[in-house]
Short mmCIF file of C-alpha atoms in Angstrom, two decimals:
data_model
loop_
_atom_site.label_atom_id
_atom_site.label_comp_id
_atom_site.label_asym_id
_atom_site.label_seq_id
_atom_site.Cartn_x
_atom_site.Cartn_y
_atom_site.Cartn_z
CA UNK A 1 -12.59 -3.67 49.76
CA UNK A 2 -12.87 -4.85 46.14
CA UNK A 3 -9.57 -5.09 44.01
CA UNK A 4 -9.76 -2.44 41.36
CA UNK A 5 -6.66 -4.06 39.18
CA UNK A 6 -6.21 -7.48 38.09
CA UNK A 7 -3.42 -8.70 35.83
CA UNK A 8 -3.98 -10.29 32.39
CA UNK A 9 -1.80 -13.01 33.05
CA UNK A 10 -1.59 -14.07 36.80
CA UNK A 11 -4.13 -16.68 36.15
CA UNK A 12 -1.51 -18.21 33.88
CA UNK A 13 1.34 -18.33 36.62
CA UNK A 14 2.92 -15.89 34.25
CA UNK A 15 6.33 -14.75 36.09
CA UNK A 16 5.86 -11.22 34.71
CA UNK A 17 2.18 -11.30 36.13
CA UNK A 18 3.64 -8.87 39.04
CA UNK A 19 4.33 -6.10 36.32
CA UNK A 20 2.25 -3.29 37.48
CA UNK A 21 1.80 -2.18 33.76
CA UNK A 22 -0.12 -5.57 33.09
CA UNK A 23 -2.85 -4.86 35.64
CA UNK A 24 -6.33 -3.93 34.33
CA UNK A 25 -8.80 -1.57 35.97
CA UNK A 26 -11.81 -3.69 36.82
CA UNK A 27 -14.31 -0.94 37.16
CA UNK A 28 -16.35 -0.18 33.90
CA UNK A 29 -15.65 3.80 34.53
CA UNK A 30 -12.06 3.22 34.43
CA UNK A 31 -11.59 1.36 31.38
CA UNK A 32 -10.83 3.14 28.38
CA UNK A 33 -8.46 3.25 25.21
CA UNK A 34 -6.40 5.87 23.62
CA UNK A 35 -5.74 5.63 20.12
CA UNK A 36 -2.83 8.05 19.77
CA UNK A 37 -0.20 5.26 19.99
CA UNK A 38 -2.01 3.28 17.24
CA UNK A 39 -1.84 6.09 15.03
CA UNK A 40 2.00 6.86 16.05
CA UNK A 41 2.71 3.11 15.27
CA UNK A 42 0.98 3.05 12.00
CA UNK A 43 2.67 6.17 10.75
CA UNK A 44 6.13 4.94 11.61
CA UNK A 45 5.67 1.77 9.85
CA UNK A 46 4.03 3.67 6.96
CA UNK A 47 7.32 5.31 6.61
CA UNK A 48 8.15 2.22 4.68
CA UNK A 49 5.26 3.07 2.17
CA UNK A 50 6.71 6.60 1.90
CA UNK A 51 9.93 4.97 0.98
CA UNK A 52 8.08 2.96 -1.62
CA UNK A 53 6.41 5.83 -3.14
CA UNK A 54 9.60 7.88 -3.32
CA UNK A 55 11.01 4.81 -5.24
CA UNK A 56 8.18 4.22 -7.66
CA UNK A 57 8.08 8.06 -8.70
CA UNK A 58 11.85 8.37 -8.66
CA UNK A 59 12.09 7.64 -12.52
CA UNK A 60 9.63 10.29 -13.55
CA UNK A 61 11.98 13.57 -12.79
CA UNK A 62 15.24 11.46 -13.02
CA UNK A 63 15.13 9.87 -16.17
CA UNK A 64 14.89 12.88 -18.53
CA UNK A 65 18.21 14.04 -16.24
CA UNK A 66 20.32 10.74 -17.24
CA UNK A 67 18.87 10.13 -20.81
CA UNK A 68 21.43 10.06 -23.66
CA UNK A 69 18.90 12.39 -25.71
CA UNK A 70 20.34 15.63 -25.90
CA UNK A 71 16.77 17.13 -26.06
CA UNK A 72 15.77 15.38 -22.69
CA UNK A 73 18.69 16.72 -20.82
CA UNK A 74 17.61 20.04 -21.63
CA UNK A 75 14.98 19.52 -18.54
CA UNK A 76 17.88 18.74 -16.27
CA UNK A 77 19.93 21.68 -17.29
CA UNK A 78 17.23 23.77 -16.51
CA UNK A 79 15.86 22.19 -13.40
CA UNK A 80 19.32 22.12 -11.24
CA UNK A 81 18.84 24.19 -8.13
CA UNK A 82 22.50 24.45 -7.82
CA UNK A 83 23.67 25.35 -10.99
CA UNK A 84 25.56 22.33 -11.87
CA UNK A 85 25.75 20.80 -15.34
CA UNK A 86 24.04 17.77 -16.47
CA UNK A 87 24.75 14.22 -15.08
CA UNK A 88 27.69 12.21 -16.12
CA UNK A 89 25.58 9.20 -16.19
CA UNK A 90 23.88 8.87 -19.44
CA UNK A 91 21.60 5.89 -20.17
CA UNK A 92 20.29 4.50 -23.57
CA UNK A 93 16.50 3.99 -23.90
CA UNK A 94 16.97 0.38 -23.61
CA UNK A 95 18.89 0.95 -20.12
CA UNK A 96 16.08 3.19 -18.95
CA UNK A 97 13.53 0.61 -19.46
CA UNK A 98 15.56 -1.78 -17.35
CA UNK A 99 15.70 0.90 -14.49
CA UNK A 100 12.33 1.36 -14.68
CA UNK A 101 11.18 -2.18 -14.71
CA UNK A 102 13.69 -3.73 -12.20
CA UNK A 103 11.81 -2.37 -9.31
CA UNK A 104 8.67 -4.27 -10.27
CA UNK A 105 10.90 -7.36 -10.54
CA UNK A 106 12.51 -7.10 -7.39
CA UNK A 107 9.07 -6.32 -5.41
CA UNK A 108 7.47 -9.74 -6.89
CA UNK A 109 10.60 -11.40 -5.74
CA UNK A 110 10.57 -9.78 -2.32
CA UNK A 111 7.16 -10.49 -1.20
CA UNK A 112 6.89 -14.20 -0.67
CA UNK A 113 9.77 -14.73 1.57
CA UNK A 114 8.68 -11.67 3.81
CA UNK A 115 5.41 -13.67 4.99
CA UNK A 116 7.62 -16.49 6.22
CA UNK A 117 10.37 -14.11 7.82
CA UNK A 118 7.59 -12.18 9.76
CA UNK A 119 6.18 -15.37 11.10
CA UNK A 120 9.64 -16.52 12.09
CA UNK A 121 11.14 -13.31 13.77
CA UNK A 122 8.14 -11.11 14.11
CA UNK A 123 6.65 -8.23 12.18
CA UNK A 124 8.52 -5.62 13.89
CA UNK A 125 12.01 -7.24 13.16
CA UNK A 126 11.05 -7.95 9.64
CA UNK A 127 10.39 -4.22 8.99
CA UNK A 128 13.74 -3.34 10.80
CA UNK A 129 15.71 -6.05 8.60
CA UNK A 130 13.90 -5.13 5.35
CA UNK A 131 14.49 -1.43 5.96
CA UNK A 132 18.11 -2.16 5.15
CA UNK A 133 17.81 -2.76 1.61
CA UNK A 134 16.20 0.65 1.33
CA UNK A 135 19.28 2.06 3.08
CA UNK A 136 21.47 -0.08 0.66
CA UNK A 137 19.53 1.05 -2.48
CA UNK A 138 19.41 4.65 -1.96
CA UNK A 139 23.28 4.91 -1.08
CA UNK A 140 24.19 2.81 -4.05
CA UNK A 141 22.07 5.19 -6.07
CA UNK A 142 23.51 8.31 -4.88
CA UNK A 143 26.98 7.02 -5.83
CA UNK A 144 25.86 5.40 -9.15
CA UNK A 145 28.35 5.90 -12.05
CA UNK A 146 26.90 3.43 -14.37
CA UNK A 147 23.96 1.52 -15.42
CA UNK A 148 24.88 -1.65 -13.53
CA UNK A 149 25.17 0.12 -10.39
CA UNK A 150 21.56 1.73 -10.98
CA UNK A 151 20.15 -1.91 -11.89
CA UNK A 152 21.69 -3.33 -8.50
CA UNK A 153 19.85 -0.16 -6.50
CA UNK A 154 16.41 -0.24 -8.30
CA UNK A 155 16.28 -4.28 -8.04
CA UNK A 156 17.31 -4.05 -4.44
CA UNK A 157 14.84 -1.12 -3.68
CA UNK A 158 12.19 -3.51 -5.38
CA UNK A 159 12.92 -6.19 -2.84
CA UNK A 160 12.17 -3.73 0.05
CA UNK A 161 9.22 -2.17 -1.76
CA UNK A 162 7.58 -5.52 -2.02
CA UNK A 163 8.45 -6.60 1.49
CA UNK A 164 6.88 -3.57 3.12
CA UNK A 165 3.93 -3.84 0.93
CA UNK A 166 3.52 -7.11 2.85
CA UNK A 167 4.62 -6.27 6.37
CA UNK A 168 3.12 -2.87 6.75
CA UNK A 169 -0.41 -4.00 6.24
CA UNK A 170 0.14 -6.98 8.45
CA UNK A 171 1.53 -5.08 11.27
CA UNK A 172 -1.03 -2.35 11.01
CA UNK A 173 -4.12 -4.77 11.08
CA UNK A 174 -2.59 -6.53 14.18
CA UNK A 175 -2.44 -3.23 16.23
CA UNK A 176 -5.64 -1.77 15.41
CA UNK A 177 -8.94 -1.55 17.41
CA UNK A 178 -11.85 -2.42 15.42
CA UNK A 179 -13.27 0.77 15.45
CA UNK A 180 -10.23 2.43 13.64
CA UNK A 181 -9.03 -0.41 11.55
CA UNK A 182 -10.41 0.87 8.34
CA UNK A 183 -8.71 4.29 8.91
CA UNK A 184 -5.40 2.94 9.74
CA UNK A 185 -5.65 0.55 7.18
CA UNK A 186 -5.85 3.36 4.53
CA UNK A 187 -2.66 4.94 5.84
CA UNK A 188 -0.59 2.51 3.73
CA UNK A 189 -1.91 3.94 0.17
CA UNK A 190 -2.01 7.46 1.67
CA UNK A 191 1.65 7.27 2.65
CA UNK A 192 2.56 5.91 -0.63
CA UNK A 193 0.86 8.63 -2.56
CA UNK A 194 2.65 11.36 -0.30
CA UNK A 195 5.92 9.52 -1.10
CA UNK A 196 5.22 9.78 -4.90
CA UNK A 197 4.01 13.63 -4.30
CA UNK A 198 7.28 14.32 -2.66
CA UNK A 199 9.51 12.98 -5.55
CA UNK A 200 7.56 15.05 -7.97
CA UNK A 201 7.77 18.24 -6.07
CA UNK A 202 11.40 18.00 -5.11
CA UNK A 203 12.54 16.48 -8.39
CA UNK A 204 11.37 19.64 -10.19
CA UNK A 205 13.64 21.59 -8.36
CA UNK A 206 16.98 19.79 -7.60
CA UNK A 207 19.26 17.29 -9.33
CA UNK A 208 18.79 13.49 -9.34
CA UNK A 209 21.65 13.03 -6.71
CA UNK A 210 20.25 15.49 -4.25
CA UNK A 211 16.95 13.93 -4.70
CA UNK A 212 18.33 10.58 -3.66
CA UNK A 213 19.92 11.94 -0.77
CA UNK A 214 16.52 13.35 0.48
CA UNK A 215 14.96 10.04 -0.40
CA UNK A 216 17.49 8.23 1.73
CA UNK A 217 16.46 10.15 4.89
CA UNK A 218 12.94 8.50 5.04
CA UNK A 219 14.40 4.90 5.45
CA UNK A 220 16.66 6.26 8.14
CA UNK A 221 13.84 7.82 9.75
CA UNK A 222 11.82 4.55 9.61
CA UNK A 223 14.73 2.44 11.33
CA UNK A 224 15.09 4.70 14.06
CA UNK A 225 11.11 4.77 14.65
CA UNK A 226 10.83 1.11 14.37
CA UNK A 227 13.23 0.63 17.31
CA UNK A 228 10.51 2.34 19.57
CA UNK A 229 7.88 0.34 18.48
CA UNK A 230 6.55 -2.87 20.02
CA UNK A 231 5.86 -6.34 18.23
CA UNK A 232 2.20 -6.95 17.37
CA UNK A 233 0.01 -8.40 20.16
CA UNK A 234 -1.13 -11.20 17.78
CA UNK A 235 2.29 -12.29 17.09
CA UNK A 236 3.44 -12.39 20.56
CA UNK A 237 0.40 -14.47 21.40
CA UNK A 238 1.48 -17.06 18.64
CA UNK A 239 4.60 -17.65 20.50
CA UNK A 240 3.14 -18.10 23.70
CA UNK A 241 4.25 -14.69 25.24
CA UNK A 242 1.22 -13.71 26.69
CA UNK A 243 2.66 -11.44 29.25
CA UNK A 244 4.71 -9.27 26.69
CA UNK A 245 1.42 -9.43 24.52
CA UNK A 246 -0.50 -7.64 26.94
CA UNK A 247 2.60 -4.87 27.61
CA UNK A 248 2.14 -4.18 23.92
CA UNK A 249 -1.36 -3.75 24.06
CA UNK A 250 -1.11 -1.46 27.02
CA UNK A 251 1.93 0.65 25.03
CA UNK A 252 -0.63 0.61 21.78
CA UNK A 253 -4.17 1.00 23.32
CA UNK A 254 -3.32 3.21 26.56
CA UNK A 255 -2.55 2.28 30.11
CA UNK A 256 -6.23 1.93 31.04
CA UNK A 257 -7.56 -0.56 28.27
CA UNK A 258 -9.27 -4.00 28.99
CA UNK A 259 -6.32 -5.71 27.77
CA UNK A 260 -7.75 -9.21 29.33
CA UNK A 261 -10.75 -8.99 27.12
CA UNK A 262 -8.61 -8.08 24.01
CA UNK A 263 -6.09 -10.83 24.83
CA UNK A 264 -8.94 -13.43 25.26
CA UNK A 265 -10.24 -12.35 21.67
CA UNK A 266 -6.91 -12.56 19.94
CA UNK A 267 -6.41 -15.94 21.46
CA UNK A 268 -9.84 -17.25 20.64
CA UNK A 269 -9.12 -16.40 17.18
CA UNK A 270 -5.63 -17.97 17.22
CA UNK A 271 -7.38 -21.04 18.56
CA UNK A 272 -9.74 -21.09 15.87
CA UNK A 273 -6.91 -20.82 13.47
CA UNK A 274 -5.42 -23.97 14.91
CA UNK A 275 -1.76 -23.04 14.99
CA UNK A 276 0.64 -22.65 12.15
CA UNK A 277 -0.51 -23.72 8.63
CA UNK A 278 1.35 -24.84 5.93
CA UNK A 279 1.55 -23.16 2.72
CA UNK A 280 -0.78 -25.76 1.36
CA UNK A 281 -3.31 -24.67 4.05
CA UNK A 282 -3.97 -21.37 2.23
CA UNK A 283 -5.56 -23.28 -0.87
CA UNK A 284 -6.83 -26.32 1.33
CA UNK A 285 -8.96 -24.27 3.85
CA UNK A 286 -12.06 -23.02 2.45
CA UNK A 287 -12.07 -19.50 4.12
CA UNK A 288 -8.48 -18.93 3.42
CA UNK A 289 -8.92 -19.61 -0.11
CA UNK A 290 -11.77 -17.64 -0.60
CA UNK A 291 -10.36 -14.71 1.23
CA UNK A 292 -7.14 -15.13 -1.17
CA UNK A 293 -9.20 -15.10 -4.24
CA UNK A 294 -11.03 -11.94 -2.95
CA UNK A 295 -7.64 -10.31 -2.20
CA UNK A 296 -5.97 -11.29 -5.71
CA UNK A 297 -8.76 -10.08 -7.54
CA UNK A 298 -9.44 -6.70 -5.75
CA UNK A 299 -5.46 -6.18 -6.61
CA UNK A 300 -5.75 -7.29 -9.97
CA UNK A 301 -8.88 -4.79 -10.68
CA UNK A 302 -6.56 -2.09 -9.15
CA UNK A 303 -4.02 -2.45 -11.71
CA UNK A 304 -6.18 -2.96 -14.70
CA UNK A 305 -8.35 -0.15 -13.73
CA UNK A 306 -5.75 1.56 -16.17
CA UNK A 307 -4.31 3.95 -13.40
CA UNK A 308 -1.00 3.81 -15.08
CA UNK A 309 -2.60 4.66 -18.53
CA UNK A 310 -4.32 7.38 -17.26
CA UNK A 311 -1.38 8.97 -15.71
CA UNK A 312 0.79 8.24 -18.73
CA UNK A 313 -1.88 10.39 -20.84
CA UNK A 314 -2.27 13.12 -18.29
CA UNK A 315 0.03 15.67 -19.95
CA UNK A 316 -1.36 15.24 -23.49
CA UNK A 317 -4.87 15.66 -21.98
CA UNK A 318 -3.98 18.66 -20.26
CA UNK A 319 -2.58 20.11 -23.63
CA UNK A 320 -5.49 19.07 -25.42
CA UNK A 321 -7.63 20.98 -22.81
CA UNK A 322 -5.77 24.17 -23.90
CA UNK A 323 -3.40 24.22 -20.79
CA UNK A 324 -0.05 25.02 -21.17
CA UNK A 325 1.26 23.61 -17.77
CA UNK A 326 4.82 22.27 -17.64
CA UNK A 327 4.71 18.45 -17.54
CA UNK A 328 6.05 18.31 -13.93
CA UNK A 329 3.31 20.63 -12.78
CA UNK A 330 0.72 18.24 -14.31
CA UNK A 331 2.47 15.52 -12.54
CA UNK A 332 2.42 17.60 -9.20
CA UNK A 333 -1.27 18.33 -9.79
CA UNK A 334 -2.08 14.54 -10.02
CA UNK A 335 -0.15 13.66 -7.10
CA UNK A 336 -1.77 16.06 -4.72
CA UNK A 337 -5.10 14.88 -5.97
CA UNK A 338 -4.29 11.39 -5.03
CA UNK A 339 -2.95 12.45 -1.47
CA UNK A 340 -6.24 14.70 -0.75
CA UNK A 341 -8.75 12.07 -1.99
CA UNK A 342 -7.00 9.11 -0.23
CA UNK A 343 -6.96 11.10 3.11
CA UNK A 344 -10.46 11.84 2.54
CA UNK A 345 -11.03 8.06 2.04
CA UNK A 346 -9.39 7.37 5.44
CA UNK A 347 -11.90 9.79 6.88
CA UNK A 348 -14.89 8.07 5.02
CA UNK A 349 -14.18 4.41 5.15
CA UNK A 350 -15.66 3.79 8.60
CA UNK A 351 -18.66 5.56 7.74
CA UNK A 352 -19.50 4.44 4.20
CA UNK A 353 -17.62 1.07 4.42
CA UNK A 354 -15.46 -0.75 2.18
CA UNK A 355 -18.01 -2.35 -0.15
CA UNK A 356 -19.93 0.85 -1.04
CA UNK A 357 -16.51 2.77 -1.76
CA UNK A 358 -15.35 0.16 -4.04
CA UNK A 359 -18.69 0.13 -5.93
CA UNK A 360 -18.79 3.65 -6.24
CA UNK A 361 -15.23 3.77 -7.25
CA UNK A 362 -15.37 1.39 -10.02
CA UNK A 363 -18.52 2.78 -11.40
CA UNK A 364 -17.31 6.27 -11.95
CA UNK A 365 -13.97 5.26 -13.14
CA UNK A 366 -15.84 2.94 -15.74
CA UNK A 367 -17.82 6.07 -17.06
CA UNK A 368 -14.62 8.00 -17.46
CA UNK A 369 -12.56 5.45 -19.17
CA UNK A 370 -15.42 4.95 -21.42
CA UNK A 371 -15.64 8.64 -22.25
CA UNK A 372 -11.69 8.93 -22.64
CA UNK A 373 -11.91 5.97 -25.06
CA UNK A 374 -14.84 8.02 -27.07
CA UNK A 375 -12.69 10.96 -27.07
CA UNK A 376 -9.72 9.50 -28.49
CA UNK A 377 -11.66 7.44 -31.05
CA UNK A 378 -13.00 10.91 -32.32
CA UNK A 379 -9.59 12.54 -32.38
CA UNK A 380 -8.02 9.64 -34.07
CA UNK A 381 -10.76 9.84 -36.59
CA UNK A 382 -9.60 13.42 -37.49
CA UNK A 383 -12.78 14.83 -35.96
CA UNK A 384 -12.65 18.58 -34.48
CA UNK A 385 -12.53 17.82 -30.48
CA UNK A 386 -11.08 21.15 -29.57
CA UNK A 387 -14.61 22.35 -28.05
CA UNK A 388 -14.64 19.35 -25.75
CA UNK A 389 -11.12 19.73 -24.64
CA UNK A 390 -12.50 20.12 -21.17
CA UNK A 391 -14.29 16.65 -21.17
CA UNK A 392 -11.22 14.38 -20.98
CA UNK A 393 -9.53 16.69 -18.36
CA UNK A 394 -12.68 16.36 -16.33
CA UNK A 395 -12.76 12.83 -16.71
CA UNK A 396 -9.11 12.44 -15.56
CA UNK A 397 -9.76 14.53 -12.53
CA UNK A 398 -12.73 12.34 -11.75
CA UNK A 399 -10.94 9.12 -12.42
CA UNK A 400 -8.03 10.14 -9.99
CA UNK A 401 -10.27 11.34 -7.32
CA UNK A 402 -12.48 7.87 -7.38
CA UNK A 403 -9.52 5.89 -7.62
CA UNK A 404 -7.94 7.46 -4.62
CA UNK A 405 -10.95 6.81 -2.81
CA UNK A 406 -11.80 3.29 -3.45
CA UNK A 407 -9.48 1.30 -5.42
CA UNK A 408 -6.13 2.83 -4.52
CA UNK A 409 -6.28 2.07 -0.54
CA UNK A 410 -9.08 -0.33 -0.18
CA UNK A 411 -7.48 -3.60 -1.58
CA UNK A 412 -4.27 -2.93 0.86
CA UNK A 413 -6.80 -2.46 3.85
CA UNK A 414 -9.23 -5.55 3.07
CA UNK A 415 -5.94 -7.75 2.33
CA UNK A 416 -5.15 -7.34 6.24
CA UNK A 417 -8.69 -8.01 7.26
CA UNK A 418 -9.53 -11.29 5.35
CA UNK A 419 -7.18 -13.99 7.19
CA UNK A 420 -6.70 -15.63 10.09
CA UNK A 421 -3.38 -15.17 11.71
CA UNK A 422 -2.13 -18.74 10.73
CA UNK A 423 -2.31 -18.04 7.13
CA UNK A 424 -1.97 -14.20 7.10
CA UNK A 425 1.87 -14.20 6.28
CA UNK A 426 1.54 -16.65 3.23
CA UNK A 427 -1.72 -15.22 2.12
CA UNK A 428 -0.79 -11.61 2.23
CA UNK A 429 2.60 -12.32 0.61
CA UNK A 430 0.70 -13.98 -2.48
CA UNK A 431 -1.57 -11.06 -2.76
CA UNK A 432 1.15 -9.00 -2.95
CA UNK A 433 2.89 -10.99 -5.45
CA UNK A 434 -0.23 -10.68 -7.58
CA UNK A 435 -0.39 -7.32 -7.50
CA UNK A 436 3.40 -6.60 -8.53
CA UNK A 437 2.73 -9.26 -11.33
CA UNK A 438 -0.14 -7.01 -12.38
CA UNK A 439 1.93 -3.92 -12.41
CA UNK A 440 4.37 -5.58 -14.29
CA UNK A 441 1.88 -7.33 -16.81
CA UNK A 442 0.30 -3.65 -17.36
CA UNK A 443 3.35 -1.88 -17.71
CA UNK A 444 5.13 -4.12 -20.19
CA UNK A 445 1.81 -4.63 -22.53
CA UNK A 446 0.57 -0.95 -22.34
CA UNK A 447 2.70 0.01 -25.02
CA UNK A 448 1.93 -2.84 -27.48
CA UNK A 449 -1.93 -2.39 -26.47
CA UNK A 450 -1.53 1.31 -27.73
CA UNK A 451 0.06 0.22 -30.97
CA UNK A 452 -2.15 -2.73 -31.71
CA UNK A 453 -5.49 -1.39 -30.50
CA UNK A 454 -4.96 2.32 -30.47
CA UNK A 455 -5.64 4.83 -27.70
CA UNK A 456 -9.64 4.30 -27.92
CA UNK A 457 -9.75 0.42 -27.53
CA UNK A 458 -7.08 0.42 -24.81
CA UNK A 459 -9.47 2.84 -22.75
CA UNK A 460 -12.41 0.63 -23.58
CA UNK A 461 -10.68 -2.30 -22.34
CA UNK A 462 -9.77 -0.92 -18.89
CA UNK A 463 -13.43 0.40 -18.79
CA UNK A 464 -14.61 -3.29 -19.29
CA UNK A 465 -12.55 -4.38 -16.55
CA UNK A 466 -13.91 -1.87 -14.33
CA UNK A 467 -17.25 -2.89 -15.07
CA UNK A 468 -16.46 -6.35 -14.31
CA UNK A 469 -14.96 -5.20 -11.13
CA UNK A 470 -18.29 -3.42 -10.04
CA UNK A 471 -20.46 -6.68 -10.77
CA UNK A 472 -18.00 -8.72 -8.91
CA UNK A 473 -17.68 -6.58 -5.60
CA UNK A 474 -21.68 -5.94 -5.85
CA UNK A 475 -22.31 -9.74 -5.57
CA UNK A 476 -19.32 -11.52 -4.37
CA UNK A 477 -17.73 -9.44 -1.85
CA UNK A 478 -18.66 -9.08 1.90
CA UNK A 479 -18.79 -5.66 3.64
CA UNK A 480 -16.22 -6.15 6.59
CA UNK A 481 -16.80 -2.68 8.26
CA UNK A 482 -17.15 -3.33 11.79
CA UNK A 483 -17.06 -7.04 11.59
CA UNK A 484 -14.99 -9.04 13.80
CA UNK A 485 -12.24 -11.43 12.36
CA UNK A 486 -14.46 -14.61 13.40
CA UNK A 487 -17.65 -12.86 11.61
CA UNK A 488 -15.45 -12.53 8.36
CA UNK A 489 -14.30 -15.97 8.60
CA UNK A 490 -17.62 -17.33 9.08
CA UNK A 491 -18.74 -15.70 5.84
CA UNK A 492 -15.63 -16.71 3.78
CA UNK A 493 -16.23 -20.46 5.05
CA UNK A 494 -19.78 -20.47 4.06
CA UNK A 495 -19.17 -18.56 0.70
#
């Protein structure tokens, strides 16, 4: 009678080869994979993205509550759900600026070492270790009684945010089957948007300390969840732990998956990579260098799409359209649109593809930004724009929809697809650092651009950036949908 089962590692005399969990079905009708645990693992690690989203959005409802300006405190007095008075912590405008910007500085500095840590102790343990700064930072925030404590908390939470921007996409890209790699890859941006939306909603109803307590629950849940997840098969194979890699695949892909074939494919990619790469190899190896250029430019275009400028102008644009909505409601509407459309992107990405969604996204954003620039040009010239107040509102909605479908999630997804395992940690870390540098650059220069150029020229500048993005993606970026790692590397090597 023919054998129905064969272990993935018995040909290597692996001591764990007798483990019944390592046996693969040999009959084609028996071989099948389950995606349930892949989704579960991706959602758990993406709780780090939820934490990052809550950290990013935290200043929006909180700064008015802890501002020294008595007019700004009116919102806090009215918004507190428990009837308490405004916070005893009062920050000057300069202190508020530091509270807002220290997160970006921390994220920039936290990204690069995370890549090395992930290669040394593994993706799973890195996520566990880097979750601790989240917990420490939110705890410090809850008990903050001075600006100095808040500075420490915001910088520390920035370190954790930058770290999870590296390790979460890396973990997801290494556990996902190719058929759902795109869908799982968009979860990072989706859960980040969910974190932002949660803070907008909850922050409008509770005090800032209560909000911080609720934000603390997310990294606590993340830490507990990561205890149950396996290490990625790719990392385990890099360390020569073939049996453990097979067990990880069985946990993630299901008991009846063909782990032998999957292990062989991953091992082939590792052999192609040729072992551990040095920092200089990211720039010396042609495929890695081209992948890094593409990843960094996509992150650059993501931030220089002017998304922060559009969000900043959401309230005045709503008012110009005749809306009397409270600013917090405007923020919730924008956050809701982001979440819904990023979720839509996760459903579309394996059908429409990465490249087509990026081109669609940047094209529509170019048009919307150009119209917004024209609107503010007419308004600043003193022309009556009351009859077209609906037009900039429409542009903002279309802009947020197309950003959330394309340039919001896809740069994070492609960052995990473009590199072989030997250079992935370093390349992903450098890409994340470039993203946070762009965040810091746009945030710091936006006010100066408005003052020196005016609103019209500022929006036209971002429109030009999106036009360049459209041309770049159309002619210089590969469609990675459905392509194996070796196919992607072959294209990058010949680019």
